[in-house]
């Protein structure tokens, strides 16, 4: 059985690790090529866009892909839309892995918004010290904001997209709650801006904000197209076992 895994997430790497040990499955992980030093992957990789849904459909057909697993980030919406369209065009079974969103608990001070522009707006006109944990392509609404930003992401963004007042921290999760709390205190942060990515690797900042009574501007997820979806890698493995048991037995 030949799988294509759309990756760039903890789940894709974890799935790759599980499948690397399974002799019945041949799988390739696809990366967009956004990060300068991607983490080593447990399976063969290919890198770069496919050229839209049509390009992905062509790839699925040419490489005789038996199933497509979209394990991209919950905010990688374009890729998921392309995966849905391409799977339909190539008649390839598709499963989307969507980790559960974070939910507020007692003590949280979340301001929930629907977009990055709304997050920038929610910070208001009075200068504040903001921890911004978003990607390079999310920065435009903050460029002219009056705030003092501490921006954390994997690679440094190009100078032209940076906010006016910014300190950049290059770091890749997972992040521990105690370290997050120390960062918030050291940098005298007043508010955090984050996407509702879900998962455990970056949730330490939420617990740290709760403990310190800080506000979190939470950008909620864009809608997902109607498609078969699971929340965990274990469920992907079960899907492969049940739905494709014949293929896995070599029938
Ligand atoms: P996106 O906006 O949904 O996708 C834009 C284009 O990038 C896609 O149309 C596709 O180009 C290409 N692409 C995206 N993911 C790809 C993959 N896994 N393999 C090959 N091409 C891919 O995606 P994004 O938000 O920029 O995310 C890019 C990558 O970073 C993904 O792997 C995602 O899992 C990871 N990531 C994203 C975030 C986030 O907040 N968005 C956070 C952590 C990790 P073509 O149309 O040419 O095929």
Coordinates of C-alpha atoms and ligand atoms in Angstrom, one line a residue:
X1 CA 0.0 0.0 0.0
X2 CA 1.4 3.4 -1.0
X3 CA 0.5 6.4 1.1
X4 CA 1.1 10.1 0.8
X5 CA 1.1 12.0 4.1
X6 CA 0.8 15.8 3.9
X7 CA 3.0 16.8 6.8
X8 CA 4.7 19.6 8.6
X9 CA 3.2 18.7 12.0
X10 CA 3.9 16.6 15.1
X11 CA 1.1 14.2 14.0
X12 CA 2.7 13.6 10.5
X13 CA 6.0 12.8 12.1
X14 CA 4.4 10.5 14.7
X15 CA 2.4 8.8 11.9
X16 CA 5.6 8.4 9.9
X17 CA 7.3 6.8 12.9
X18 CA 4.5 4.3 13.3
X19 CA 4.4 3.4 9.6
X20 CA 8.2 3.2 9.2
X21 CA 8.0 0.0 11.2
X22 CA 5.2 -1.5 9.1
X23 CA 6.6 -3.5 6.2
X24 CA 3.1 -3.6 4.5
X25 CA 3.1 0.2 3.9
X26 CA 5.2 2.4 1.7
X27 CA 4.7 6.0 2.5
X28 CA 6.1 9.4 1.6
X29 CA 5.8 12.6 3.7
X30 CA 5.3 15.8 1.9
X31 CA 6.6 19.1 3.3
X32 CA 5.9 22.6 2.0
X33 CA 9.5 23.6 2.4
X34 CA 8.7 26.6 4.7
X35 CA 11.3 26.0 7.4
X36 CA 15.0 26.4 6.8
X37 CA 15.9 23.3 8.9
X38 CA 13.0 20.9 8.9
X39 CA 13.1 18.2 11.6
X40 CA 14.4 14.9 10.3
X41 CA 11.5 12.6 9.2
X42 CA 11.2 8.9 9.8
X43 CA 10.1 8.3 6.1
X44 CA 11.2 9.4 2.7
X45 CA 10.2 13.0 2.0
X46 CA 9.4 15.2 -0.9
X47 CA 9.4 19.0 -0.6
X48 CA 7.5 21.9 -2.2
X49 CA 4.1 22.7 -3.5
X50 CA 2.3 20.4 -6.0
X51 CA 0.9 23.2 -8.1
X52 CA -2.6 23.4 -6.7
X53 CA -5.3 20.7 -6.5
X54 CA -4.6 19.7 -10.1
X55 CA -0.9 19.2 -9.4
X56 CA -1.7 17.1 -6.4
X57 CA -4.2 15.0 -8.3
X58 CA -1.6 14.4 -10.9
X59 CA 0.9 13.3 -8.2
X60 CA -1.6 10.9 -6.7
X61 CA -2.2 9.3 -10.1
X62 CA 1.4 9.2 -11.3
X63 CA 2.7 7.8 -8.0
X64 CA -0.2 5.3 -7.7
X65 CA -1.1 6.6 -4.2
X66 CA -3.7 4.3 -2.5
X67 CA -4.6 6.8 0.2
X68 CA -3.9 10.4 1.0
X69 CA -3.5 11.4 4.7
X70 CA -3.8 15.2 5.2
X71 CA -1.9 15.7 8.5
X72 CA -1.2 19.4 7.9
X73 CA -1.7 22.0 10.6
X74 CA -5.3 23.1 11.4
X75 CA -4.5 26.5 9.9
X76 CA -3.1 25.1 6.6
X77 CA -6.5 25.6 5.0
X78 CA -5.4 26.0 1.4
X79 CA -3.6 22.6 1.5
X80 CA -6.6 20.9 3.0
X81 CA -9.0 22.4 0.4
X82 CA -6.6 21.2 -2.3
X83 CA -6.4 17.7 -0.8
X84 CA -10.2 17.4 -0.8
X85 CA -10.4 18.5 -4.5
X86 CA -7.4 16.4 -5.6
X87 CA -8.7 13.3 -3.8
X88 CA -12.0 13.7 -5.6
X89 CA -10.3 14.2 -9.0
X90 CA -8.0 11.2 -8.6
X91 CA -10.6 9.0 -6.8
X92 CA -8.1 8.5 -3.9
X93 CA -9.4 7.9 -0.4
X94 CA -8.6 10.8 1.9
X95 CA -8.4 11.1 5.7
X96 CA -7.8 14.5 7.4
X97 CA -6.0 14.5 10.8
X98 CA -7.3 17.4 12.8
X99 CA -6.1 17.6 16.4
X100 CA -8.7 18.9 18.8
X101 CA -8.8 22.6 19.4
X102 CA -7.9 24.0 22.8
X103 CA -10.8 24.8 25.1
X104 CA -10.8 27.5 27.8
X105 CA -10.8 26.3 31.4
X106 CA -11.6 28.1 34.7
X107 CA -9.2 31.0 35.1
X108 CA -8.5 31.6 31.4
X109 CA -8.9 35.1 30.1
X110 CA -9.4 34.4 26.4
X111 CA -10.6 36.9 23.9
X112 CA -11.6 34.8 20.9
X113 CA -11.4 36.2 17.4
X114 CA -12.0 34.8 13.9
X115 CA -8.9 36.2 12.1
X116 CA -5.4 37.6 12.5
X117 CA -6.8 41.1 11.5
X118 CA -9.3 40.8 14.3
X119 CA -6.6 39.8 16.7
X120 CA -4.5 42.9 15.9
X121 CA -7.7 45.0 16.3
X122 CA -8.4 43.3 19.7
X123 CA -5.0 44.6 21.1
X124 CA -6.5 48.1 21.0
X125 CA -4.8 51.5 20.4
X126 CA -2.8 51.7 23.7
X127 CA 0.7 50.3 23.5
X128 CA 1.0 46.9 25.2
X129 CA 3.7 44.3 25.5
X130 CA 2.6 41.4 23.4
X131 CA 3.9 37.8 23.0
X132 CA 3.1 37.0 19.3
X133 CA 3.4 33.3 18.5
X134 CA 2.3 33.2 14.9
X135 CA 3.9 32.4 11.6
X136 CA 5.5 34.7 9.0
X137 CA 2.4 34.8 6.8
X138 CA 0.3 36.0 9.7
X139 CA 2.3 39.2 10.5
X140 CA 0.8 41.8 8.1
X141 CA -2.0 43.0 10.4
X142 CA 0.6 43.8 13.1
X143 CA 3.1 45.7 11.0
X144 CA 1.9 49.2 12.0
X145 CA 0.5 48.4 15.4
X146 CA 1.7 50.6 18.3
X147 CA 2.6 47.6 20.5
X148 CA 6.0 46.2 21.7
X149 CA 6.0 42.7 20.3
X150 CA 8.1 39.7 21.3
X151 CA 7.7 37.5 18.2
X152 CA 8.5 33.8 18.5
X153 CA 8.7 31.5 15.5
X154 CA 10.9 28.8 14.0
X155 CA 12.7 31.0 11.4
X156 CA 13.3 34.7 11.5
X157 CA 10.8 36.5 9.2
X158 CA 12.1 38.9 6.5
X159 CA 12.5 42.4 7.9
X160 CA 9.8 43.9 5.7
X161 CA 7.0 42.0 7.4
X162 CA 8.1 42.7 11.0
X163 CA 6.1 44.9 13.3
X164 CA 7.7 48.3 14.0
X165 CA 8.8 47.5 17.5
X166 CA 9.8 43.8 17.8
X167 CA 12.2 41.5 19.5
X168 CA 12.5 38.1 17.7
X169 CA 13.0 34.8 19.4
X170 CA 13.8 31.8 17.2
X171 CA 12.5 28.7 18.8
X172 CA 10.7 25.4 18.0
X173 CA 8.4 23.7 20.4
X174 CA 7.7 21.8 22.5
X175 CA 7.7 24.5 25.2
X176 CA 7.4 23.7 28.9
X177 CA 4.9 25.7 31.1
X178 CA 7.7 26.7 33.6
X179 CA 9.8 28.1 30.7
X180 CA 6.8 29.9 29.2
X181 CA 6.0 31.5 32.6
X182 CA 9.7 32.6 32.9
X183 CA 9.5 34.2 29.4
X184 CA 6.3 36.0 30.2
X185 CA 7.7 37.4 33.4
X186 CA 11.1 38.3 32.0
X187 CA 9.6 40.1 29.0
X188 CA 6.9 41.7 31.1
X189 CA 4.3 40.4 28.7
X190 CA 0.7 41.7 29.1
X191 CA -1.1 39.8 26.5
X192 CA -0.5 36.7 24.2
X193 CA -1.7 36.4 20.6
X194 CA -1.9 32.8 19.4
X195 CA -3.8 30.6 16.9
X196 CA -5.9 27.9 18.4
X197 CA -3.5 25.2 17.1
X198 CA -4.4 22.6 19.7
X199 CA -2.0 19.9 20.8
X200 CA 0.4 19.6 23.7
X201 CA 3.6 21.0 22.2
X202 CA 2.6 24.7 22.6
X203 CA -0.1 24.7 25.2
X204 CA 2.3 25.5 28.0
X205 CA 1.9 29.2 27.3
X206 CA -1.8 29.0 28.0
X207 CA -1.3 27.4 31.4
X208 CA 1.4 30.0 32.1
X209 CA -0.9 32.9 31.1
X210 CA -3.7 31.4 33.3
X211 CA -1.3 31.3 36.3
X212 CA -0.2 34.9 35.7
X213 CA -3.8 36.2 35.0
X214 CA -2.8 37.4 31.5
X215 CA -5.2 37.8 28.6
X216 CA -4.9 35.6 25.5
X217 CA -6.2 36.7 22.2
X218 CA -7.1 33.4 20.6
X219 CA -7.5 33.2 16.8
X220 CA -10.0 30.5 16.2
X221 CA -9.8 27.9 13.4
X222 CA -11.0 28.4 9.9
X223 CA -13.8 26.0 8.9
X224 CA -12.8 22.6 7.5
X225 CA -14.5 21.3 4.3
X226 CA -16.8 18.3 4.8
X227 CA -14.5 15.4 4.8
X228 CA -13.7 12.3 6.9
X229 CA -11.7 13.5 9.8
X230 CA -10.0 12.0 12.9
X231 CA -8.2 13.6 15.8
X232 CA -5.3 11.4 16.5
X233 CA -2.6 9.3 14.9
X234 CA -4.0 6.1 16.6
X235 CA -7.3 6.8 14.7
X236 CA -5.4 7.0 11.4
X237 CA -3.8 3.7 12.0
X238 CA -7.2 2.2 12.9
X239 CA -8.6 3.7 9.7
X240 CA -5.8 2.2 7.6
X241 CA -6.3 -1.2 9.3
X242 CA -10.1 -1.3 8.9
X243 CA -10.8 0.5 5.6
X244 CA -7.8 -0.8 3.8
X245 CA -7.3 -4.2 5.4
X246 CA -7.5 -5.8 2.0
X247 CA -4.7 -3.7 0.6
X248 CA -2.7 -4.1 3.7
X249 CA -3.0 -7.9 3.3
X250 CA -1.8 -7.5 -0.2
X251 CA -5.1 -8.5 -1.8
Ligands
LIG1 P1 -1.4 26.5 3.2 O1 -1.5 28.0 3.3 O2 -2.6 25.7 3.5 O3 -0.9 26.0 1.8 C1 -0.4 26.9 0.8 C2 0.3 26.1 -0.2 O4 1.6 25.6 0.3 C3 -0.5 24.9 -0.7 O5 -1.4 25.3 -1.6 C4 0.6 24.0 -1.3 O6 1.1 24.5 -2.5 C5 1.8 24.3 -0.3 N1 1.8 23.3 0.8 C6 1.2 23.4 2.1 N2 1.5 22.3 2.8 C7 2.2 21.5 2.0 C8 2.7 20.2 2.2 N3 2.6 19.5 3.4 N4 3.4 19.6 1.2 C9 3.5 20.2 0.0 N5 3.0 21.5 -0.3 C10 2.3 22.1 0.8 O7 -0.2 26.0 4.2 P2 0.6 26.7 5.3 O8 -0.3 27.2 6.3 O9 1.5 27.7 4.6 O10 1.5 25.5 5.9 C11 2.6 25.1 5.2 C12 3.2 23.9 6.0 O11 3.5 24.3 7.3 C13 2.3 22.7 6.1 O12 3.1 21.6 6.0 C14 1.7 22.9 7.5 O13 1.4 21.6 8.1 C15 2.9 23.5 8.3 N6 2.5 24.3 9.4 C16 1.6 25.3 9.2 C17 1.2 26.1 10.3 C18 0.2 27.2 10.2 O14 -0.1 27.9 11.2 N7 -0.3 27.5 9.0 C19 1.8 25.9 11.6 C20 2.7 24.8 11.7 C21 3.0 24.0 10.6 P3 0.6 24.0 -3.9 O15 -0.8 24.6 -4.1 O16 1.6 24.5 -4.9 O17 0.5 22.5 -3.8

